[in-house]
Coordinates of C-alpha atoms in Angstrom, one line a residue:
X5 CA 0.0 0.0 0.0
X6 CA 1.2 3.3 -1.5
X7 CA 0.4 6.5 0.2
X8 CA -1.2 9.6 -2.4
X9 CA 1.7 11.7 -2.4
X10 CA 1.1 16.0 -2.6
X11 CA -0.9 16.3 0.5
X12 CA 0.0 18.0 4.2
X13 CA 0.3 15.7 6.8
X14 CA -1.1 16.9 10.3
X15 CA 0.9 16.5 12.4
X16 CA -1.1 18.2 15.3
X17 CA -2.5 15.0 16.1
X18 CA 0.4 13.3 17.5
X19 CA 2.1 13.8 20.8
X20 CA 6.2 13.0 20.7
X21 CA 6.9 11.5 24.1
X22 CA 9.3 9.5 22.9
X23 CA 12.5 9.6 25.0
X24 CA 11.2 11.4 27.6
X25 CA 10.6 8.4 29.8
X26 CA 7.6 9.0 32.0
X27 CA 7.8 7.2 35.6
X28 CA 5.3 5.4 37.1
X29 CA 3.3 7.5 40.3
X30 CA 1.2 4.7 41.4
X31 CA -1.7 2.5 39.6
X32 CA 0.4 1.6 36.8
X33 CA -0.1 -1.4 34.5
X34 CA 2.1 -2.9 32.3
X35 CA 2.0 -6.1 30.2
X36 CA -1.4 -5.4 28.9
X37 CA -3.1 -5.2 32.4
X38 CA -5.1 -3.0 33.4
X39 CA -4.4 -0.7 36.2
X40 CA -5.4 2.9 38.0
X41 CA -9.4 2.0 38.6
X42 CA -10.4 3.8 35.3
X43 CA -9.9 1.2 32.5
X44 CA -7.8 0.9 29.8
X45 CA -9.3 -0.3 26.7
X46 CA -6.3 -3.1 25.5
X47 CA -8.2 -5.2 22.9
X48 CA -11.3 -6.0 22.1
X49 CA -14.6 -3.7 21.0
X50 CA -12.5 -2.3 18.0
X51 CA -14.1 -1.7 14.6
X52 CA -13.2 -5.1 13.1
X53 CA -13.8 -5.8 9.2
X54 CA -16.3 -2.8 8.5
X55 CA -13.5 -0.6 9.9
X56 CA -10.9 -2.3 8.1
X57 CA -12.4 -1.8 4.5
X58 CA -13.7 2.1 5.7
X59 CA -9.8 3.0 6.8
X60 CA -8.4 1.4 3.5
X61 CA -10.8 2.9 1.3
X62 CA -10.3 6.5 3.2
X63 CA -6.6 5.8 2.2
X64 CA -7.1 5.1 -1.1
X65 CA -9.6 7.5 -2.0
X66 CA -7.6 10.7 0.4
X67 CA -4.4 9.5 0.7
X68 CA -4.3 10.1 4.2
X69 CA -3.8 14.4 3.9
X70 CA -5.5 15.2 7.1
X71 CA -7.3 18.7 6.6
X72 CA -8.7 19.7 10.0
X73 CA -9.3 18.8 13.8
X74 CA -5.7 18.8 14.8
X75 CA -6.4 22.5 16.7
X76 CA -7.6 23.2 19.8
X77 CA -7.5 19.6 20.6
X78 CA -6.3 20.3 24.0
X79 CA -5.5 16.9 24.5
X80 CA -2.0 18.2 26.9
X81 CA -4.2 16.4 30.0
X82 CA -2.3 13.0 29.6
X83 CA 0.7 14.7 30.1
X84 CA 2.7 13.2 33.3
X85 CA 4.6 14.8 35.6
X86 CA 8.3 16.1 34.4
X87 CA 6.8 15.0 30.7
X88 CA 7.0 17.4 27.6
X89 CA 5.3 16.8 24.0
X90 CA 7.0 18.2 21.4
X91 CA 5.6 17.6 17.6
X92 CA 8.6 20.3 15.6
X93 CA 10.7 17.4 14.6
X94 CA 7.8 15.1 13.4
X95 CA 6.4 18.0 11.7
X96 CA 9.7 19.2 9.6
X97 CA 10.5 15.2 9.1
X98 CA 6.7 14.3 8.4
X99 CA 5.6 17.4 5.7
X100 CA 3.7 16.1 2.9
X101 CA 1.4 13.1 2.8
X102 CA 4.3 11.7 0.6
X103 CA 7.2 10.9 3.2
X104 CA 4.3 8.3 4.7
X105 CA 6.1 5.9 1.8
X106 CA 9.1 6.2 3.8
X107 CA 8.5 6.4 7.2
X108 CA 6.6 4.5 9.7
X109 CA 6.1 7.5 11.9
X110 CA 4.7 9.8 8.8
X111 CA 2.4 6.5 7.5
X112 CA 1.2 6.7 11.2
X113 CA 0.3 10.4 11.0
X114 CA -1.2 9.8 7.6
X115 CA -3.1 7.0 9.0
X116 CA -4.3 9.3 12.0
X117 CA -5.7 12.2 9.9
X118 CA -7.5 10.0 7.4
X119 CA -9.0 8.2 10.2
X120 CA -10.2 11.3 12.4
X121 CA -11.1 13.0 9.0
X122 CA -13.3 10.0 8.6
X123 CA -15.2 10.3 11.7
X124 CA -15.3 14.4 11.6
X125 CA -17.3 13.7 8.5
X126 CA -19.8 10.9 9.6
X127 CA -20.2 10.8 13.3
X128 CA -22.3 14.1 14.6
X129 CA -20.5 15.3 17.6
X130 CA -16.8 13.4 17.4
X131 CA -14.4 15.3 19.2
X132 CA -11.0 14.9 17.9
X133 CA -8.0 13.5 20.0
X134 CA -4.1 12.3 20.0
X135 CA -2.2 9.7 19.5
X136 CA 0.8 9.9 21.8
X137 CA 4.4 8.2 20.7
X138 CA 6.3 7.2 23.6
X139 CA 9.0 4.8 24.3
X140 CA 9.6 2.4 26.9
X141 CA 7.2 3.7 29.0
X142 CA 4.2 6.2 30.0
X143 CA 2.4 8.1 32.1
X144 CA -1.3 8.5 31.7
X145 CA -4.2 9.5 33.4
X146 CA -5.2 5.2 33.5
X147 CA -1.9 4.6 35.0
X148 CA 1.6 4.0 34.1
X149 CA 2.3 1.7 31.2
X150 CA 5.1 0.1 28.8
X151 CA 5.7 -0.7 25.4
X152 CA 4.7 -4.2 26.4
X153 CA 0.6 -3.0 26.9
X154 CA 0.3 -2.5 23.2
X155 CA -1.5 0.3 21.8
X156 CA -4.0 1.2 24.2
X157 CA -6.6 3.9 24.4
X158 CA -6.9 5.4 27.7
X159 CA -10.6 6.7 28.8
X160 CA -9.5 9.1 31.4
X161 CA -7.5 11.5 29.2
X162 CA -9.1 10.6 25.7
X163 CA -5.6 10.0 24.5
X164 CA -4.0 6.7 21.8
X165 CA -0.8 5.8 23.2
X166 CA 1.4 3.4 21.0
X167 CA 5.4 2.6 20.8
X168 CA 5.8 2.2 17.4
X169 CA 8.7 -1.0 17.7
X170 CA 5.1 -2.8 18.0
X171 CA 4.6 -2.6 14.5
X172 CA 8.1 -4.2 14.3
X173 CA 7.0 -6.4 16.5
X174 CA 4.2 -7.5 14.4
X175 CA 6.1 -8.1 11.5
X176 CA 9.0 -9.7 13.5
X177 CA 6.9 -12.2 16.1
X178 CA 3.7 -12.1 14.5
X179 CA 4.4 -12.3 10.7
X180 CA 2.5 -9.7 9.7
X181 CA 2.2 -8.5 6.6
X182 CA 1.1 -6.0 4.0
X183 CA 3.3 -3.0 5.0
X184 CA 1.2 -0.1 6.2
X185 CA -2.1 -1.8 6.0
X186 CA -2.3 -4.0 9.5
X187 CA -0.5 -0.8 11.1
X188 CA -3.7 1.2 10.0
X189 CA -6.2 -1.6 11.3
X190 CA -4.5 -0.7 14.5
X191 CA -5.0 2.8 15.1
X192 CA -8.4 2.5 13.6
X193 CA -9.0 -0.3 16.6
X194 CA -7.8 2.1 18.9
X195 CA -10.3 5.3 17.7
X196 CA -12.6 2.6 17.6
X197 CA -12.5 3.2 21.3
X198 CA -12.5 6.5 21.3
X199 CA -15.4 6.6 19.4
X200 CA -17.0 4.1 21.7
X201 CA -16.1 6.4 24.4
X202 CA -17.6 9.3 23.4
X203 CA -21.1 7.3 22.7
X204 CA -21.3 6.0 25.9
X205 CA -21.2 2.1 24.7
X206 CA -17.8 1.3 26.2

């Protein structure tokens, strides 16, 4: 899967953690437990096929060129203590929907706009969030958690969290293939729950 080159990518949607540690104040999790009293949604509930073919088809048909909800997100509330997000880098490195061809971090941007473009445009009400990179581990407002959780979507602050040596790790334990295409089934799981979140139906 080839990404539409001659868009922007949006970068406004991510939060760069990654480096920046993020220790552990109490009710963490790790391993993909759950932790904290407030519920992490791990697996499970997702889209599945119908969200599949919608994410592939918003790629083929857009490309992935994100146009809108990155602003005002004010999505800074999963921050930990001591923890800074900082998106200059990805954006210089991440420009035009193009450089998703040859980067896993831009594809994941790319695969982030298209999917909240997506729900902007069909679900009445959807309130835009982040996808945080970190590495190693995180803070959150569920609890403290490491790369070994898997992406997880965390209720309490609204926020995605992934470490993006999973997709390696998919390819590498897992045998996944297909380039870009199972890593875009997996952030469209995790906005799944999102979604989910915002109707109520978690």
């Amino acid at each position: 899967m080839r990404y539409r080159e001659g868009g922007d990518l949006d970068t406004s949607h991510v939060q760069d953690r990654r480096g920046r540690g993020g220790g552990f104040g109490g009710g963490g999790f790790g391993g993909g437990g759950l932790g904290g009293g407030r519920g992490v949604a791990v697996g499970g509930g997702g889209l599945g096929l119908v969200g599949l073919i919608v994410i592939v088809l918003v790629q083929v048909l857009g490309g992935g060129s994100g146009s809108g909800g990155g602003a005002g997100l004010g999505a800074l509330a999963g921050l930990g203590e001591g923890e800074t997000a900082n998106t200059s880098t990805l954006a210089q490195s991440c420009d035009d929907s193009g450089d998703a061809n040859d980067s896993v971090e831009c594809a994941v941007v790319a695969d982030i706009d298209s999917i909240q473009d997506y729900w902007s445009q069909t679900l009445d009400g959807y309130v835009p969030t982040q996808t945080v990179f970190f590495s190693g581990q995180v803070q959150t407002q569920c609890g403290g958690a490491t790369s070994g959780s898997g992406p997880f979507y965390c209720p309490a602050d609204q926020l995605v969290y992934i470490d993006l040596t999973f997709f390696d790790t998919l390819r590498s334990q897992f045998g996944a293939e297909g380039g870009a295409f199972p890593n875009a089934y997996v952030l469209a799981h995790e906005y799944g729950h999102h979604v989910q979140n915002l109707l109520g139906t978690n």
